[in-house]
Every structure is written in C-alpha cells, then in structure tokens.
C-alpha cells in the first residue's frame, strides 16, 4: 500500500512537472485528487487494513495528497506568472514612437497679416477700433466729405440694404464714429481693420469683398511730417530696414493734401524689374491730412485740431509680399494654398 502511494505521488509530480498550461494542471488535480481518484480510493479502503497499519497509511495518504496539491498550486502560480510576464512583454507600449500627427487649423494668412500690422501700430501708441459692416450712408460717405451726388461715389458703388443703409465700402466710417464720440476733444489715435464691400465684378485683381486697414491720428499741431515719420517707421518694420519710402501727390475726397506712398523695390533694389514694373517703386497705401470738412462734421474745430489718415489693402500687401497672382486665392480657401502660409 505504501509503495502504491509513493508510486502515485511520483507519477503525479512528474505530470505536474510536465504540465505547461493551467488546464493540464487542472486535469492532474482531478485525476489524482478527485472523488474518484486513486488516493480517495486508498482512503476508502482503509477499513480493510489491519488496525495498526491504518494510522500509518492514513498519514501517508494525507501527506501524499497534500504534496500533490501543493505541487499543483505552486506550478499553477508559476505558469500564471509566466503568462503575465509574457503578456506584459508583448503589450509593452513604446512611448518613444512618434504619434500620428493630428491635422490642425490656423488663422487665415490675411488674419495673420492684419494682426502683424495692428501690432506695429500698437507699438507706436495706436489703439484698434472696430465698427459695423452694415453702415449708414451718412458715416460711409457724407461724414467723409462725399455728399450725395459727389462723383467720387461712383468709384465706391456698394450693395444697398435701403436708400440710406449699405455695406461699408471702406473702414473710414469707424474713424468718423470714433471722432464723433470724442466730442471735439482729442487726441484720437486709432487703427481700423475690417471687411469692406464694393459693387465690382470679381477678377484677378478685383473682389466684391476684401479687407482694409485704415489709421487716423487727430490732435493739436499734427503735421504732414508726422504722417511721413509714422509711415516710414511702419514701412521699415514691415518690409525691412533697407526700404525707402516715397510720397507722391494724389487725391482722396476725405484728405487734403493727399498722397500715395511707395516703398523701394526689394526685388531689384531700385534698379527696376517686373514687380515694380521698371520704376524701382511699389505702391503700398494712400494717405493725407484729414480734410477740414471731415474734422468739422465729426465735431472737431479744424482751426485747433489737425490730423492725418491712411488706408491700405492687406490683400495687395500679401500679394506683393508672397508673389500671389490672383486675389481670389484669398477667398476660395483651397487648403493647398492656405497651408503654405500656415505658421507652425
Ligand atoms: C487707400 C486710401 C485712405 C483715408 C483712407 C481717412 C479716414 C478718415 C478721414 C480721412 Cl475718417 N481719411 N482715410 C485717407 C486716405 C487714404 O485710403 O488707398 N486705401 C486702400
């Protein structure tokens, strides 16, 4: 009987040893320790043994059962640990792998350019002012020395909501409104960016909707040289220290005198090329001293106050800066175009 138990133990431990998955261990357990297993059989047959052998065999059978159970449990732990190790090994995340790039949006290049221009003027003490795009005829035209029937109105035909209300054709009404709010007491020093509208047929250089930035400075003793100094500082910061500016006489109904400002051509350094059409100069903006009628209508005494104003088109500046050949590229929003100006 003792031999039989030792044999069973040896067999069971061998099978435990050989098992390489938890399922196999389960089978060993059922086979040797189950209700119908050989050890249970031995214990059941104890009654037939001589009395003095019973405790010895009983003890041995229990020991064998205990040893097999312990061996199974130990092996089970070992297999489970190995499986866990293997799983951890296989499912390791390599945190050094680069992630998939998420496509990101960004401001439109005109937005970036307008903000860049705003920042330059903020640096010179200007404040940003905004106003309505749907505007009264009074602020868009009348207050800017363009009475009804003025021939210059033809060049700025608009989209009319009613006889008296229209889409603004420039951002000047914002300046007229701001001056009016000051009730004749200066100074006013503002920069006005925004969308403007003209009744125009769209082509490579015309659009019925575009952007504008205008500036206005009103105070006592403001002179043409102040205008020139501010515009020179702007041109050099915007286009490069090596740039020269040039003012040419021009006409605007809301300024007198009026000028057109050119910057020296960077492409040819003033020699003359296709960008500057052989002149060495590129037209950037229009400006002038605020017309006394405009000051007066806004509530300022033109004998006490003077001012200068200027206006430019961000599209035109971007087209020159980046060599863009068609104004419609700004509005059709083809990402292949826009991404070229996407700041990282
Ligand atoms: C251009 C020229 C200009 C102004 C805009 C202005 C505004 C007020 C009074 C006087 Cl409230 N002037 N604005 C003056 C001169 C030129 O724009 O070529 N813009 C694209």
XYZ file of N, CA, C and O in Angstrom, residues 3-178:
704
model
N 3.946 1.477 -1.037
C 4.590 1.564 -2.342
C 3.663 2.189 -3.372
O 4.044 3.044 -4.162
N 2.418 1.713 -3.338
C 1.396 2.216 -4.281
C 1.252 3.735 -4.143
O 1.245 4.469 -5.130
N 1.182 4.210 -2.912
C 1.067 5.656 -2.677
C 2.292 6.420 -3.173
O 2.169 7.478 -3.784
N 3.487 5.862 -2.916
C 4.720 6.511 -3.377
C 4.740 6.603 -4.903
O 5.144 7.616 -5.474
N 4.280 5.527 -5.520
C 4.218 5.495 -6.980
C 3.275 6.578 -7.504
O 3.602 7.339 -8.427
N 2.078 6.612 -6.892
C 1.085 7.637 -7.285
C 1.674 9.032 -7.167
O 1.547 9.874 -8.049
N 2.366 9.243 -6.036
C 2.968 10.556 -5.797
C 3.966 10.879 -6.894
O 3.924 11.975 -7.495
N 4.853 9.915 -7.180
C 5.887 10.135 -8.194
C 5.250 10.450 -9.550
O 5.646 11.391 -10.245
N 4.225 9.651 -9.924
C 3.543 9.881 -11.210
C 2.924 11.278 -11.266
O 3.075 12.011 -12.247
N 2.190 11.589 -10.185
C 1.500 12.887 -10.156
C 2.493 14.040 -10.267
O 2.312 14.965 -11.068
N 3.574 13.972 -9.477
C 4.556 15.069 -9.505
C 5.213 15.181 -10.875
O 5.495 16.281 -11.345
N 5.422 14.017 -11.523
C 6.015 14.036 -12.861
C 5.077 14.777 -13.822
O 5.501 15.616 -14.632
N 3.793 14.436 -13.713
C 2.815 15.095 -14.607
C 2.714 16.598 -14.334
O 2.550 17.402 -15.246
N 2.802 16.925 -13.021
C 2.787 18.362 -12.677
C 4.006 19.025 -13.314
O 3.906 20.094 -13.933
N 5.105 18.366 -13.174
C 6.364 18.873 -13.739
C 6.215 19.134 -15.244
O 6.636 20.158 -15.769
N 5.584 18.190 -15.923
C 5.486 18.262 -17.385
C 4.397 19.224 -17.881
O 4.437 19.659 -19.032
N 3.428 19.479 -17.008
C 2.319 20.352 -17.441
C 2.850 21.737 -17.796
O 3.624 22.324 -17.049
N 2.435 22.239 -18.970
C 2.857 23.615 -19.265
C 1.683 24.552 -19.536
O 1.818 25.607 -20.136
N 0.509 24.131 -19.099
C -0.593 25.101 -19.054
C -1.531 24.759 -17.884
O -1.570 23.617 -17.414
N -2.251 25.754 -17.433
C -3.097 25.623 -16.249
C -4.146 24.525 -16.437
O -4.443 23.772 -15.516
N -4.653 24.406 -17.668
C -5.652 23.386 -17.984
C -5.125 21.972 -17.667
O -5.834 21.142 -17.051
N -3.850 21.712 -18.040
C -3.243 20.393 -17.789
C -3.148 20.130 -16.292
O -3.382 19.004 -15.819
N -2.845 21.163 -15.505
C -2.760 21.022 -14.043
C -4.113 20.652 -13.462
O -4.220 19.817 -12.552
N -5.133 21.280 -14.024
C -6.498 21.005 -13.574
C -6.818 19.514 -13.759
O -7.387 18.866 -12.874
N -6.387 18.997 -14.948
C -6.609 17.571 -15.242
C -5.884 16.676 -14.235
O -6.450 15.689 -13.745
N -4.625 17.038 -13.905
C -3.849 16.259 -12.937
C -4.577 16.239 -11.589
O -4.710 15.201 -10.936
N -5.083 17.373 -11.214
C -5.771 17.505 -9.926
C -7.005 16.589 -9.857
O -7.200 15.840 -8.885
N -7.786 16.634 -10.949
C -8.990 15.796 -10.996
C -8.597 14.317 -10.972
O -9.145 13.512 -10.219
N -7.577 14.010 -11.794
C -7.153 12.614 -11.948
C -6.665 12.000 -10.635
O -7.027 10.885 -10.292
N -5.874 12.744 -9.866
C -5.264 12.162 -8.649
C -6.007 12.493 -7.366
O -6.077 11.700 -6.461
N -6.558 13.684 -7.286
C -7.147 14.115 -6.017
C -8.672 14.135 -6.040
O -9.315 14.437 -5.041
N -9.259 13.878 -7.220
C -10.718 13.913 -7.341
C -11.396 12.814 -6.523
O -10.738 11.918 -5.989
N -12.733 12.919 -6.468
C -13.517 11.981 -5.659
C -13.346 10.531 -6.087
O -13.438 9.609 -5.285
N -13.116 10.390 -7.421
C -12.940 9.023 -7.918
C -11.467 8.685 -8.130
O -11.122 7.678 -8.739
N -10.576 9.545 -7.629
C -9.138 9.360 -7.822
C -8.575 8.261 -6.934
O -9.217 7.820 -5.977
N -7.346 7.840 -7.215
C -6.706 6.723 -6.513
C -6.480 6.988 -5.029
O -6.557 6.059 -4.228
N -6.229 8.212 -4.658
C -5.957 8.486 -3.240
C -7.231 8.350 -2.417
O -7.251 7.770 -1.341
N -8.313 8.862 -2.976
C -9.605 8.707 -2.311
C -9.933 7.210 -2.158
O -10.439 6.771 -1.116
N -9.589 6.509 -3.234
C -9.817 5.053 -3.197
C -9.065 4.413 -2.012
O -9.644 3.629 -1.245
N -7.789 4.773 -1.878
C -6.965 4.234 -0.782
C -7.609 4.548 0.564
O -7.787 3.669 1.415
N -8.003 5.800 0.722
C -8.595 6.220 1.996
C -9.899 5.466 2.281
O -10.176 5.089 3.409
N -10.656 5.225 1.196
C -11.918 4.497 1.360
C -11.671 3.054 1.809
O -12.450 2.485 2.572
N -10.541 2.496 1.247
C -10.253 1.089 1.546
C -9.537 0.850 2.870
O -9.147 -0.271 3.189
N -9.361 1.906 3.646
C -8.633 1.838 4.922
C -9.230 0.790 5.867
O -8.518 0.096 6.600
N -10.558 0.669 5.785
C -11.271 -0.227 6.695
C -10.791 -1.678 6.617
O -10.844 -2.434 7.588
N -10.300 -1.993 5.435
C -9.882 -3.398 5.242
C -8.478 -3.658 5.769
O -8.018 -4.788 5.781
N -7.784 -2.635 6.180
C -6.387 -2.797 6.639
C -6.340 -3.257 8.096
O -7.266 -2.971 8.867
N -5.249 -3.914 8.412
C -5.063 -4.233 9.840
C -5.014 -2.937 10.641
O -4.499 -1.933 10.166
N -5.551 -3.017 11.823
C -5.745 -1.839 12.651
C -4.474 -0.992 12.830
O -4.498 0.232 12.722
N -3.300 -1.691 13.065
C -2.079 -0.950 13.365
C -1.520 -0.224 12.135
O -0.795 0.761 12.247
N -1.895 -0.688 10.924
C -1.393 -0.026 9.711
C -2.181 1.240 9.362
O -1.700 2.123 8.649
N -3.437 1.260 9.821
C -4.333 2.361 9.392
C -3.759 3.764 9.601
O -3.722 4.553 8.653
N -3.290 4.090 10.870
C -2.785 5.466 11.029
C -1.593 5.773 10.118
O -1.487 6.887 9.585
N -0.727 4.765 9.909
C 0.466 4.985 9.081
C 0.075 5.307 7.651
O 0.496 6.317 7.072
N -0.806 4.421 7.099
C -1.241 4.629 5.714
C -2.048 5.923 5.586
O -1.876 6.704 4.655
N -2.931 6.105 6.568
C -3.759 7.336 6.566
C -2.891 8.571 6.516
O -3.110 9.492 5.711
N -1.895 8.591 7.403
C -0.977 9.725 7.464
C -0.276 9.926 6.120
O -0.249 11.026 5.564
N 0.235 8.799 5.577
C 0.967 8.859 4.310
C 0.069 9.364 3.179
O 0.453 10.244 2.399
N -1.160 8.777 3.109
C -2.094 9.197 2.045
C -2.366 10.699 2.125
O -2.348 11.405 1.114
N -2.592 11.167 3.370
C -2.817 12.621 3.531
C -1.598 13.422 3.108
O -1.719 14.452 2.442
N -0.418 12.959 3.518
C 0.823 13.661 3.135
C 0.965 13.722 1.618
O 1.296 14.770 1.056
N 0.726 12.550 0.971
C 0.856 12.487 -0.496
C -0.126 13.467 -1.148
O 0.220 14.237 -2.025
N -1.377 13.387 -0.663
C -2.404 14.285 -1.202
C -1.965 15.760 -1.043
O -2.043 16.561 -1.976
N -1.483 16.050 0.163
C -1.020 17.406 0.465
C 0.106 17.829 -0.487
O 0.086 18.928 -1.064
N 1.083 16.949 -0.666
C 2.237 17.264 -1.510
C 1.838 17.511 -2.960
O 2.317 18.448 -3.606
N 0.937 16.627 -3.455
C 0.485 16.803 -4.846
C -0.252 18.136 -4.989
O 0.010 18.916 -5.917
N -1.148 18.409 -4.038
C -1.928 19.665 -4.089
C -0.994 20.872 -4.076
O -1.159 21.822 -4.846
N 0.014 20.838 -3.183
C 0.969 21.941 -3.089
C 1.742 22.098 -4.402
O 1.895 23.222 -4.910
N 2.182 20.943 -4.952
C 2.938 20.985 -6.215
C 2.093 21.611 -7.324
O 2.568 22.437 -8.107
N 0.799 21.181 -7.370
C -0.100 21.748 -8.404
C -0.241 23.257 -8.215
O -0.102 24.036 -9.157
N -0.488 23.652 -6.972
C -0.691 25.077 -6.681
C 0.550 25.894 -7.034
O 0.460 26.955 -7.673
N 1.730 25.380 -6.658
C 2.988 26.074 -6.936
C 3.203 26.222 -8.444
O 3.525 27.297 -8.942
N 2.953 25.082 -9.132
C 3.153 25.122 -10.589
C 2.164 26.081 -11.251
O 2.498 26.805 -12.197
N 0.928 26.081 -10.709
C -0.101 26.957 -11.266
C 0.324 28.428 -11.154
O 0.240 29.200 -12.103
N 0.829 28.776 -9.956
C 1.334 30.136 -9.726
C 2.415 30.480 -10.737
O 2.419 31.555 -11.341
N 3.332 29.503 -10.920
C 4.469 29.717 -11.808
C 3.980 29.980 -13.245
O 4.397 30.932 -13.905
N 3.041 29.123 -13.707
C 2.521 29.287 -15.070
C 1.800 30.628 -15.240
O 1.963 31.318 -16.246
N 1.013 30.972 -14.226
C 0.267 32.239 -14.322
C 1.208 33.431 -14.352
O 1.008 34.379 -15.114
N 2.252 33.360 -13.537
C 3.248 34.436 -13.544
C 3.928 34.554 -14.898
O 4.106 35.656 -15.420
N 4.278 33.367 -15.442
C 4.942 33.381 -16.750
C 4.028 33.980 -17.822
O 4.466 34.778 -18.654
N 2.741 33.598 -17.773
C 1.779 34.116 -18.759
C 1.666 35.637 -18.646
O 1.640 36.361 -19.649
N 1.625 36.120 -17.392
C 1.512 37.563 -17.162
C 2.753 38.289 -17.695
O 2.649 39.299 -18.391
N 3.937 37.710 -17.361
C 5.196 38.289 -17.850
C 5.187 38.404 -19.367
O 5.548 39.434 -19.935
N 4.744 37.287 -19.995
C 4.747 37.234 -21.454
C 3.808 38.310 -22.020
O 4.141 39.037 -22.956
N 2.626 38.404 -21.406
C 1.634 39.384 -21.870
C 2.170 40.814 -21.724
O 2.067 41.638 -22.625
N 2.790 41.085 -20.564
C 3.349 42.424 -20.327
C 4.431 42.740 -21.359
O 4.508 43.840 -21.884
N 5.231 41.702 -21.633
C 6.314 41.855 -22.608
C 5.746 42.221 -23.989
O 6.167 43.171 -24.622
N 4.710 41.420 -24.393
C 4.144 41.602 -25.731
C 3.370 42.906 -25.879
O 3.343 43.495 -26.951
N 2.714 43.330 -24.791
C 1.845 44.503 -24.909
C 2.513 45.790 -24.454
O 1.868 46.798 -24.240
N 3.822 45.765 -24.339
C 4.549 46.970 -23.953
C 4.280 48.093 -24.960
O 4.312 47.866 -26.155
N 4.002 49.284 -24.452
C 3.810 50.438 -25.340
C 5.154 51.153 -25.450
O 5.768 51.513 -24.452
N 5.585 51.356 -26.712
C 6.840 52.086 -26.925
C 6.520 53.577 -26.946
O 6.065 54.117 -27.944
N 6.739 54.212 -25.787
C 6.375 55.632 -25.690
C 7.301 56.529 -26.511
O 7.035 57.712 -26.675
N 8.354 55.958 -27.054
C 9.258 56.790 -27.863
C 8.810 56.867 -29.326
O 9.328 57.655 -30.092
N 7.806 56.024 -29.709
C 7.315 56.100 -31.094
C 6.627 57.437 -31.321
O 5.850 57.876 -30.480
N 6.874 58.094 -32.463
C 6.157 59.352 -32.729
C 4.677 59.083 -32.930
O 4.307 58.069 -33.528
N 3.804 59.980 -32.425
C 2.362 59.798 -32.575
C 1.920 60.158 -33.977
O 2.685 60.685 -34.766
N 0.663 59.798 -34.277
C 0.119 60.202 -35.586
C -0.163 61.696 -35.549
O -0.802 62.177 -34.613
N 0.316 62.454 -36.539
C 0.092 63.901 -36.494
C -1.392 64.243 -36.666
O -2.028 63.744 -37.588
N -1.927 65.058 -35.760
C -3.311 65.497 -35.883
C -3.343 66.744 -36.763
O -2.580 67.679 -36.531
N -4.185 66.757 -37.792
C -4.241 67.960 -38.633
C -4.772 69.141 -37.824
O -5.782 69.010 -37.141
N -4.077 70.266 -37.892
C -4.501 71.431 -37.119
C -4.876 72.574 -38.056
O -4.295 72.712 -39.128
N -5.824 73.360 -37.650
C -6.188 74.552 -38.402
C -5.351 75.716 -37.930
O -4.451 75.556 -37.112
N -5.617 76.882 -38.443
C -4.882 78.066 -38.014
C -5.513 79.293 -38.612
O -6.365 79.186 -39.480
N -5.067 80.452 -38.144
C -5.632 81.686 -38.699
C -5.315 81.825 -40.199
O -4.278 81.372 -40.665
N -6.215 82.460 -40.929
C -6.019 82.757 -42.346
C -4.829 83.704 -42.495
O -4.552 84.496 -41.606
N -4.130 83.623 -43.629
C -2.943 84.479 -43.773
C -3.286 85.956 -43.699
O -2.483 86.754 -43.208
N -4.501 86.336 -44.147
C -4.878 87.752 -44.042
C -5.060 88.146 -42.572
O -4.695 89.255 -42.175
N -5.609 87.218 -41.776
C -5.770 87.479 -40.338
C -4.398 87.706 -39.705
O -4.214 88.651 -38.933
N -3.437 86.828 -40.060
C -2.085 86.979 -39.512
C -1.456 88.303 -39.935
O -0.838 88.998 -39.119
N -1.629 88.647 -41.206
C -1.024 89.878 -41.723
C -1.648 91.107 -41.055
O -0.935 92.042 -40.652
N -2.988 91.095 -40.924
C -3.684 92.221 -40.283
C -3.206 92.380 -38.834
O -2.936 93.490 -38.381
N -3.044 91.235 -38.141
C -2.588 91.314 -36.737
C -1.156 91.832 -36.647
O -0.804 92.567 -35.721
N -0.349 91.459 -37.634
C 1.040 91.934 -37.669
C 1.061 93.461 -37.840
O 1.796 94.169 -37.151
N 0.210 93.953 -38.756
C 0.131 95.402 -38.997
C -0.408 96.114 -37.755
O 0.139 97.134 -37.320
N -1.462 95.540 -37.159
C -2.019 96.116 -35.914
C -0.918 96.263 -34.869
O -0.771 97.315 -34.240
N -0.132 95.179 -34.694
C 0.903 95.183 -33.659
C 1.928 96.302 -33.879
O 2.374 96.929 -32.916
N 2.295 96.546 -35.141
C 3.271 97.603 -35.422
C 2.726 98.965 -34.999
O 3.451 99.784 -34.430
N 1.432 99.195 -35.278
C 0.855 100.489 -34.904
C 0.566 100.571 -33.401
O 0.704 101.643 -32.811
N 0.195 99.451 -32.797
C 0.020 99.436 -31.335
C 1.353 99.843 -30.684
O 1.387 100.606 -29.719
N 2.453 99.359 -31.289
C 3.794 99.721 -30.801
C 4.080 101.218 -30.878
O 4.956 101.726 -30.196
N 3.336 101.923 -31.742
C 3.507 103.375 -31.853
C 2.396 104.114 -31.117
O 2.195 105.319 -31.306
N 1.637 103.412 -30.276
C 0.645 104.060 -29.420
C -0.762 104.118 -29.972
O -1.629 104.769 -29.401
N -1.017 103.439 -31.102
C -2.377 103.413 -31.662
C -3.228 102.361 -30.940
O -2.698 101.412 -30.368
N -4.552 102.570 -30.983
C -5.471 101.557 -30.469
C -6.293 101.005 -31.619
O -6.553 101.715 -32.593
N -6.715 99.731 -31.500
C -7.523 99.106 -32.553
C -8.989 99.458 -32.319
O -9.497 99.327 -31.206
N -9.676 99.943 -33.376
C -11.103 100.259 -33.272
C -11.856 99.505 -34.361
O -11.361 99.339 -35.475
N -13.056 99.004 -33.999
C -13.878 98.292 -34.978
C -15.290 98.862 -35.008
O -15.709 99.549 -34.070
N -16.015 98.574 -36.101
C -17.377 99.093 -36.217
C -18.189 98.234 -37.160
O -17.685 97.243 -37.694
N -19.456 98.629 -37.402
C -20.365 97.792 -38.199
C -19.985 97.706 -39.676
O -19.465 98.667 -40.245
N -20.275 96.531 -40.272
C -20.066 96.364 -41.717
C -21.294 96.839 -42.498
O -21.187 97.231 -43.650
N -22.461 96.759 -41.847
C -23.677 97.343 -42.425
C -23.752 98.757 -41.855
O -23.833 98.940 -40.639
N -23.674 99.750 -42.738
C -23.384 101.105 -42.283
C -24.391 102.113 -42.865
O -25.006 101.863 -43.906
N -24.542 103.238 -42.160
C -25.396 104.311 -42.663
C -24.658 105.076 -43.761
O -23.442 105.253 -43.693
N -25.391 105.508 -44.773
C -24.822 106.334 -45.845
C -24.073 107.522 -45.237
O -23.000 107.890 -45.706
N -24.629 108.065 -44.150
C -24.005 109.232 -43.521
C -22.553 108.957 -43.118
O -21.652 109.722 -43.457
N -22.301 107.860 -42.379
C -20.932 107.582 -41.899
C -20.020 107.087 -43.017
O -18.823 107.318 -43.000
N -20.611 106.357 -43.992
C -19.770 105.801 -45.055
C -19.341 106.885 -46.063
O -18.236 106.844 -46.582
N -20.274 107.855 -46.331
C -19.986 108.859 -47.365
C -20.043 110.292 -46.863
O -19.052 111.022 -46.925
N -21.207 110.713 -46.375
C -21.430 112.132 -46.033
C -20.367 112.673 -45.089
O -19.755 113.712 -45.352
N -20.135 111.930 -43.979
C -19.217 112.396 -42.938
C -17.775 112.406 -43.445
O -16.879 112.948 -42.791
N -17.543 111.805 -44.608
C -16.190 111.758 -45.172
C -16.054 112.693 -46.369
O -15.223 112.487 -47.252
N -16.895 113.721 -46.366
C -16.810 114.750 -47.405
C -17.219 114.208 -48.778
O -16.711 114.660 -49.798
N -18.097 113.221 -48.764
C -18.640 112.673 -50.017
C -20.151 112.851 -50.010
O -20.897 111.887 -49.793
N -20.630 114.086 -50.230
C -22.084 114.312 -50.206
C -22.768 113.555 -51.348
O -22.108 113.136 -52.294
N -24.101 113.412 -51.199
C -24.865 112.736 -52.264
C -24.605 113.441 -53.600
O -24.567 114.656 -53.670
N -24.377 112.635 -54.643
C -24.129 113.211 -55.957
C -22.663 113.498 -56.241
O -22.305 113.873 -57.347
N -21.793 113.301 -55.215
C -20.357 113.523 -55.431
C -19.832 112.492 -56.432
O -20.110 111.287 -56.278
N -19.087 112.935 -57.446
C -18.636 111.984 -58.479
C -17.778 110.841 -57.929
O -17.795 109.741 -58.484
N -17.053 111.065 -56.816
C -16.184 110.014 -56.275
C -16.986 108.840 -55.706
O -16.444 107.767 -55.481
N -18.299 109.053 -55.490
C -19.136 107.949 -55.002
C -19.219 106.826 -56.039
O -19.398 105.664 -55.685
N -19.102 107.210 -57.315
C -19.209 106.217 -58.393
C -18.124 105.152 -58.294
O -18.325 104.006 -58.673
N -16.954 105.549 -57.796
C -15.830 104.608 -57.704
C -15.990 103.644 -56.536
O -15.262 102.664 -56.419
N -16.908 103.991 -55.637
C -17.128 103.124 -54.477
C -18.586 102.703 -54.423
O -19.232 102.799 -53.391
N -19.123 102.215 -55.548
C -20.506 101.759 -55.541
C -20.603 100.560 -54.598
O -19.689 99.757 -54.501
N -21.703 100.478 -53.870
C -21.819 99.458 -52.828
C -23.034 98.566 -53.036
O -23.713 98.640 -54.056
N -23.297 97.725 -52.059
C -24.522 96.936 -52.007
C -25.440 97.641 -51.025
O -25.091 97.806 -49.856
N -26.604 98.055 -51.509
C -27.511 98.816 -50.661
C -28.552 97.930 -49.996
O -29.132 97.046 -50.630
N -28.769 98.168 -48.702
C -29.819 97.476 -47.965
C -31.105 98.292 -48.145
O -32.149 97.753 -48.472
N -30.995 99.598 -47.920
C -32.071 100.557 -48.234
C -31.384 101.765 -48.875
O -30.168 101.747 -49.059
N -32.128 102.804 -49.157
C -31.557 104.042 -49.716
C -30.452 104.586 -48.818
O -29.462 105.124 -49.301
N -30.633 104.438 -47.506
C -29.722 105.068 -46.548
C -28.774 104.086 -45.863
O -27.916 104.502 -45.076
N -28.957 102.784 -46.095
C -28.114 101.786 -45.411
C -27.441 100.880 -46.440
O -28.083 100.388 -47.372
N -26.152 100.661 -46.252
C -25.365 99.922 -47.244
C -24.257 99.134 -46.565
O -23.974 99.320 -45.380
N -23.611 98.235 -47.341
C -22.412 97.564 -46.855
C -21.279 98.585 -46.979
O -21.103 99.190 -48.035
N -20.516 98.794 -45.908
C -19.483 99.841 -45.942
C -18.476 99.565 -47.062
O -18.127 98.418 -47.328
N -18.014 100.637 -47.708
C -17.076 100.492 -48.825
C -15.634 100.686 -48.379
O -14.708 100.488 -49.149
N -15.455 101.121 -47.147
C -14.135 101.288 -46.537
C -14.313 101.279 -45.018
O -15.454 101.253 -44.536
N -13.213 101.257 -44.265
C -13.378 101.249 -42.804
C -13.398 102.673 -42.230
O -13.511 102.855 -41.015
N -13.342 103.681 -43.105
C -13.378 105.080 -42.641
C -14.560 105.415 -41.722
O -14.397 106.223 -40.803
N -15.771 104.834 -41.944
C -16.864 105.167 -41.017
C -16.532 104.850 -39.558
O -17.046 105.525 -38.648
N -15.684 103.862 -39.315
C -15.277 103.563 -37.930
C -14.521 104.766 -37.355
O -14.725 105.148 -36.195
N -13.667 105.366 -38.184
C -12.916 106.541 -37.717
C -13.839 107.730 -37.494
O -13.702 108.465 -36.520
N -14.800 107.910 -38.432
C -15.758 109.011 -38.284
C -16.557 108.849 -36.982
O -16.741 109.809 -36.221
N -17.000 107.620 -36.705
C -17.753 107.345 -35.469
C -16.890 107.574 -34.230
O -17.368 108.121 -33.217
N -15.620 107.161 -34.291
C -14.738 107.309 -33.130
C -14.473 108.787 -32.835
O -14.527 109.220 -31.677
